[in-house]
């Protein structure tokens, strides 16, 4: 079976770790690179963490360090209350053996996409700064990716950092608007679906027998993450944002979609809101609005079980 090439643009982050482990272990995907961005943590910590995740899976995956700040706005505070100061809950920082590529991320993304036209799934699961900068550098990449599937936004759900905004969009709304305005069909895996996929801590400890190393990593990290959801959201489990987006890249049939031109509000009052645009020149985005929750969870844990 040919595996689909995927690049994950990421700010790891606990659910980012789930997404990366899933992509690295899935026999339908070939995780050919990771690019990093500020968001849950700084770009520096995100880069270190992406390298640590690859090494935890015993894989060599190129990692390039991307944007440290948003395009226009003053940076928001990192999400250490959700993901911990070092990004993986209370787990102490680990030092990776390898190091990041010495290459600017926009150039790297454009080169990879131009070298493999029609082959690469781009899956951003953090703020969209790197993707907007790559589009500015070479707008033709929009016609050369196989798909762009983002974790971000929400259409009917409201936000998770304000009444209107989802965290990834809120962290760089100007970049997100450029991404929705580009000449490609954005698949938006937002809070309408990711908030529905909730896993209790027992789901992660159940991995310990089959995948002791990755299971232990996720059990430790999600301990912190789930406390946040219990205390701040009133949910007894964690929302599986980023892995749900990666799963959507290969199992689109598990989701229901609406098709709309989408814009991002950059005005102060509703900053970061993703909403239907009146600009009919915009391509329709494919916005996931419902999901087969049980199937997504099963696919995720069945794949993680195949790891170390
Ligand atoms: C998104 O924001 C980050 O905190 C998560 O990693 C996810 O990408 C959810 O709103
Ligand atoms: Ca993320």
Coordinates of C-alpha atoms and ligand atoms in Angstrom, one line a residue:
X1 CA 0.0 0.0 0.0
X2 CA 1.3 3.5 -0.9
X3 CA 1.3 5.7 2.2
X4 CA 0.3 9.3 1.8
X5 CA 3.0 11.9 2.5
X6 CA 2.1 14.2 5.3
X7 CA 3.8 17.3 6.9
X8 CA 2.5 18.3 10.3
X9 CA 2.9 22.0 11.3
X10 CA 2.7 21.9 15.1
X11 CA 3.2 23.5 18.5
X12 CA 3.6 20.4 20.7
X13 CA 1.6 20.4 23.0
X14 CA -0.2 17.3 24.4
X15 CA -2.8 16.8 21.7
X16 CA -0.1 17.6 19.2
X17 CA 1.9 14.7 20.6
X18 CA -1.1 12.4 20.1
X19 CA -1.4 13.6 16.5
X20 CA 2.3 13.1 15.8
X21 CA 2.4 9.6 17.4
X22 CA -0.7 8.7 15.4
X23 CA 0.8 10.0 12.1
X24 CA 4.2 8.3 12.8
X25 CA 2.7 5.0 13.6
X26 CA -0.2 4.9 11.0
X27 CA 0.5 2.5 8.1
X28 CA -1.5 4.8 5.7
X29 CA 0.7 7.9 6.4
X30 CA 4.3 8.8 5.8
X31 CA 5.2 11.6 8.2
X32 CA 7.9 13.1 6.0
X33 CA 8.5 16.3 8.1
X34 CA 7.4 18.4 11.0
X35 CA 7.5 22.2 11.0
X36 CA 7.1 24.0 14.3
X37 CA 5.4 27.2 15.4
X38 CA 4.7 29.2 18.6
X39 CA 1.4 28.6 20.3
X40 CA 1.0 26.1 23.2
X41 CA 4.7 26.7 23.9
X42 CA 7.4 28.9 22.4
X43 CA 8.8 28.0 18.9
X44 CA 12.0 26.9 20.6
X45 CA 10.2 24.5 23.0
X46 CA 7.9 23.3 20.2
X47 CA 11.0 22.4 18.1
X48 CA 12.7 20.5 20.9
X49 CA 9.4 18.7 21.7
X50 CA 8.9 17.7 18.0
X51 CA 12.4 16.2 18.0
X52 CA 11.7 14.4 21.3
X53 CA 8.4 12.9 19.9
X54 CA 10.2 11.6 16.8
X55 CA 12.9 10.0 18.9
X56 CA 10.3 8.5 21.3
X57 CA 8.9 6.7 18.3
X58 CA 12.4 5.7 17.2
X59 CA 12.0 7.5 13.9
X60 CA 14.1 10.0 12.1
X61 CA 11.8 12.8 11.0
X62 CA 13.2 16.1 9.8
X63 CA 12.0 19.0 12.0
X64 CA 12.3 22.7 11.0
X65 CA 11.8 25.5 13.4
X66 CA 9.2 28.0 12.3
X67 CA 7.6 31.3 13.4
X68 CA 8.1 32.5 16.9
X69 CA 5.5 35.3 16.7
X70 CA 2.3 36.0 14.8
X71 CA 2.2 38.1 11.6
X72 CA 0.6 41.2 13.0
X73 CA -0.7 41.1 16.5
X74 CA 1.2 41.1 19.8
X75 CA 1.7 37.4 20.8
X76 CA -0.8 35.9 23.3
X77 CA 0.6 34.1 26.3
X78 CA 1.6 30.5 25.7
X79 CA -1.0 27.9 26.9
X80 CA 1.0 26.6 29.8
X81 CA -2.2 26.2 31.9
X82 CA -3.4 23.6 29.3
X83 CA -0.2 21.9 28.2
X84 CA 2.3 22.6 31.0
X85 CA 5.4 24.9 31.0
X86 CA 7.4 22.4 28.9
X87 CA 4.5 21.3 26.7
X88 CA 3.8 17.8 28.0
X89 CA 2.0 18.5 31.3
X90 CA 4.2 17.9 34.4
X91 CA 6.7 15.8 32.4
X92 CA 10.2 17.3 32.8
X93 CA 11.9 18.6 29.6
X94 CA 13.8 16.1 27.6
X95 CA 16.8 17.0 25.5
X96 CA 16.7 15.4 22.0
X97 CA 19.7 13.7 20.5
X98 CA 19.1 15.3 17.1
X99 CA 18.7 18.9 16.1
X100 CA 16.4 20.8 13.8
X101 CA 17.2 21.6 10.1
X102 CA 18.9 24.9 9.5
X103 CA 16.3 26.1 7.0
X104 CA 13.5 28.7 7.1
X105 CA 10.2 27.0 7.3
X106 CA 8.4 28.9 4.5
X107 CA 11.2 28.0 2.1
X108 CA 11.3 24.5 3.3
X109 CA 7.5 24.0 2.9
X110 CA 7.5 25.5 -0.6
X111 CA 10.5 23.3 -1.6
X112 CA 8.9 20.1 -0.3
X113 CA 5.6 20.8 -2.0
X114 CA 7.3 21.8 -5.3
X115 CA 9.4 18.7 -5.1
X116 CA 6.4 16.4 -4.7
X117 CA 3.5 18.1 -6.5
X118 CA 0.1 16.6 -5.8
X119 CA 1.6 14.3 -3.1
X120 CA 1.8 16.1 0.2
X121 CA -1.0 16.5 2.7
X122 CA -0.4 19.6 4.8
X123 CA -1.8 19.3 8.2
X124 CA -1.3 22.4 10.4
X125 CA -2.4 21.8 14.0
X126 CA -1.1 25.1 15.5
X127 CA -1.4 28.8 14.6
X128 CA -1.3 29.3 10.8
X129 CA 1.7 31.7 10.6
X130 CA 4.1 29.3 8.8
X131 CA 1.5 28.4 6.2
X132 CA 0.6 32.0 5.5
X133 CA 4.2 32.9 5.0
X134 CA 4.7 29.9 2.7
X135 CA 1.7 31.0 0.6
X136 CA 3.1 34.6 0.4
X137 CA 6.5 33.2 -0.8
X138 CA 4.9 30.9 -3.4
X139 CA 1.1 31.1 -3.9
X140 CA 1.4 28.2 -6.4
X141 CA 1.8 25.7 -3.5
X142 CA -2.0 26.1 -3.1
X143 CA -2.5 24.1 -6.3
X144 CA 0.3 21.6 -5.6
X145 CA -0.6 20.2 -2.2
X146 CA -2.7 17.0 -2.2
X147 CA -4.8 18.5 0.6
X148 CA -4.7 21.0 3.4
X149 CA -6.4 19.9 6.6
X150 CA -6.3 22.2 9.5
X151 CA -7.2 21.8 13.1
X152 CA -8.7 25.2 13.9
X153 CA -11.7 27.3 14.2
X154 CA -15.3 26.4 14.7
X155 CA -18.5 27.3 12.8
X156 CA -21.4 26.5 15.1
X157 CA -19.4 25.7 18.2
X158 CA -18.2 29.1 19.5
X159 CA -14.7 29.3 20.8
X160 CA -12.5 27.8 23.4
X161 CA -10.4 30.8 24.3
X162 CA -13.2 33.4 24.0
X163 CA -16.8 33.1 23.1
X164 CA -15.8 33.4 19.4
X165 CA -12.2 32.1 18.9
X166 CA -10.5 28.7 18.9
X167 CA -6.9 28.8 20.2
X168 CA -5.0 28.2 17.0
X169 CA -6.9 30.9 15.0
X170 CA -6.8 33.3 18.0
X171 CA -3.0 33.0 18.1
X172 CA -2.7 34.4 14.6
X173 CA -6.0 35.5 13.1
X174 CA -4.3 37.4 10.3
X175 CA -2.4 34.4 9.1
X176 CA -5.5 32.2 9.3
X177 CA -7.5 34.6 7.2
X178 CA -4.8 34.5 4.5
X179 CA -4.9 30.7 4.6
X180 CA -8.7 30.7 4.1
X181 CA -8.4 33.3 1.3
X182 CA -5.9 31.3 -0.7
X183 CA -6.8 29.3 -3.8
X184 CA -7.2 25.9 -2.2
X185 CA -9.9 23.9 -0.5
X186 CA -9.2 24.1 3.2
X187 CA -10.6 21.2 5.2
X188 CA -11.4 22.7 8.6
X189 CA -11.4 20.3 11.4
X190 CA -12.6 22.6 14.1
X191 CA -14.2 22.6 17.5
X192 CA -17.6 21.5 16.0
X193 CA -16.0 18.1 15.8
X194 CA -12.9 18.0 18.0
X195 CA -14.8 19.0 21.1
X196 CA -17.0 15.9 20.7
X197 CA -14.1 13.4 20.7
X198 CA -13.3 13.2 24.4
X199 CA -11.2 10.5 26.0
X200 CA -10.9 9.7 29.8
X201 CA -7.6 9.0 31.4
X202 CA -8.4 5.2 31.5
X203 CA -8.2 5.2 27.6
X204 CA -4.5 6.2 27.9
X205 CA -3.5 3.9 30.7
X206 CA -5.0 1.1 28.8
X207 CA -2.2 1.6 26.2
X208 CA 0.5 0.7 28.8
X209 CA 0.3 -3.1 28.0
X210 CA 0.6 -2.8 24.2
X211 CA 2.8 0.3 23.9
X212 CA 4.6 0.8 27.2
X213 CA 6.8 3.7 26.1
X214 CA 4.3 5.7 24.1
X215 CA 1.5 4.6 26.4
X216 CA 3.4 5.8 29.4
X217 CA 4.2 9.1 27.7
X218 CA 0.6 9.8 26.8
X219 CA -0.7 8.6 30.2
X220 CA 1.7 11.0 32.0
X221 CA 1.0 13.9 29.7
X222 CA -2.8 13.5 29.6
X223 CA -2.9 13.4 33.4
X224 CA -2.2 17.2 33.4
X225 CA -4.3 17.8 30.3
X226 CA -7.4 16.1 31.7
X227 CA -7.1 18.0 35.0
X228 CA -7.4 21.2 32.9
X229 CA -10.6 19.8 31.2
X230 CA -12.1 18.6 34.5
X231 CA -11.4 21.9 36.3
X232 CA -11.9 24.5 33.6
X233 CA -14.3 22.9 31.0
X234 CA -16.2 20.5 33.3
X235 CA -15.5 17.5 31.0
X236 CA -14.1 14.2 32.4
X237 CA -11.6 13.6 29.7
X238 CA -9.6 15.5 27.1
X239 CA -10.7 16.8 23.8
X240 CA -8.7 15.1 21.0
X241 CA -8.3 18.2 18.7
X242 CA -5.1 17.5 16.8
X243 CA -5.3 13.7 16.3
X244 CA -8.8 14.1 15.0
X245 CA -7.5 16.4 12.2
X246 CA -4.8 13.9 11.3
X247 CA -7.3 11.1 11.2
X248 CA -9.5 13.2 8.9
X249 CA -6.8 13.3 6.3
X250 CA -7.2 9.6 5.6
X251 CA -10.7 8.9 6.9
X252 CA -12.8 11.8 5.5
X253 CA -15.9 9.7 5.4
X254 CA -16.1 9.7 9.2
X255 CA -17.1 13.4 9.1
X256 CA -20.1 15.4 7.9
X257 CA -19.3 18.7 6.1
X258 CA -20.7 22.0 5.2
X259 CA -19.1 24.0 2.4
X260 CA -18.7 27.7 2.8
X261 CA -16.3 30.6 2.0
X262 CA -14.7 31.2 5.4
X263 CA -13.1 34.4 6.8
X264 CA -11.5 35.2 10.1
X265 CA -12.4 38.2 12.1
X266 CA -9.4 40.4 12.9
X267 CA -11.4 43.1 14.6
X268 CA -11.0 43.4 18.4
X269 CA -14.6 42.6 19.4
X270 CA -14.7 39.1 17.9
X271 CA -11.1 38.5 17.0
X272 CA -10.3 35.0 15.8
X273 CA -13.9 34.1 14.9
X274 CA -14.1 31.8 11.8
X275 CA -17.3 32.7 10.0
X276 CA -19.1 32.5 6.6
X277 CA -17.7 35.2 4.3
X278 CA -19.7 37.3 1.9
X279 CA -16.6 37.4 -0.4
X280 CA -17.8 35.0 -3.1
X281 CA -14.4 35.0 -4.7
X282 CA -13.1 32.8 -1.8
X283 CA -13.0 29.1 -2.5
X284 CA -15.4 27.1 -0.4
X285 CA -13.8 25.5 2.6
X286 CA -14.9 22.0 3.7
X287 CA -16.0 22.5 7.2
X288 CA -16.5 19.4 9.4
X289 CA -19.6 19.8 11.5
X290 CA -20.2 16.2 12.8
X291 CA -18.0 13.2 13.4
X292 CA -18.3 9.4 14.1
X293 CA -16.8 9.7 17.6
X294 CA -16.4 6.0 18.3
X295 CA -14.7 5.3 15.0
X296 CA -12.1 8.2 15.5
X297 CA -11.3 7.0 19.0
X298 CA -10.9 3.3 17.9
X299 CA -8.7 4.3 14.9
X300 CA -6.5 6.4 17.2
X301 CA -6.0 3.8 20.0
X302 CA -5.7 0.8 17.6
X303 CA -2.8 2.6 15.9
X304 CA -1.1 3.8 19.1
X305 CA -1.2 0.2 20.3
X306 CA 1.1 -0.8 17.4
X307 CA 3.8 1.4 18.8
X308 CA 6.6 0.8 21.4
Ligands
LIG1 C1 -5.9 23.6 19.6 O1 -5.2 24.6 20.4 C2 -4.0 24.0 21.0 O2 -4.0 24.2 22.3 C3 -4.2 22.5 20.7 O3 -2.9 21.9 20.6 C4 -5.0 22.4 19.5 O4 -4.2 22.5 18.3 C5 -7.2 23.4 20.2 O5 -8.0 24.6 20.2
LIG2 CA1 -1.7 22.1 18.5

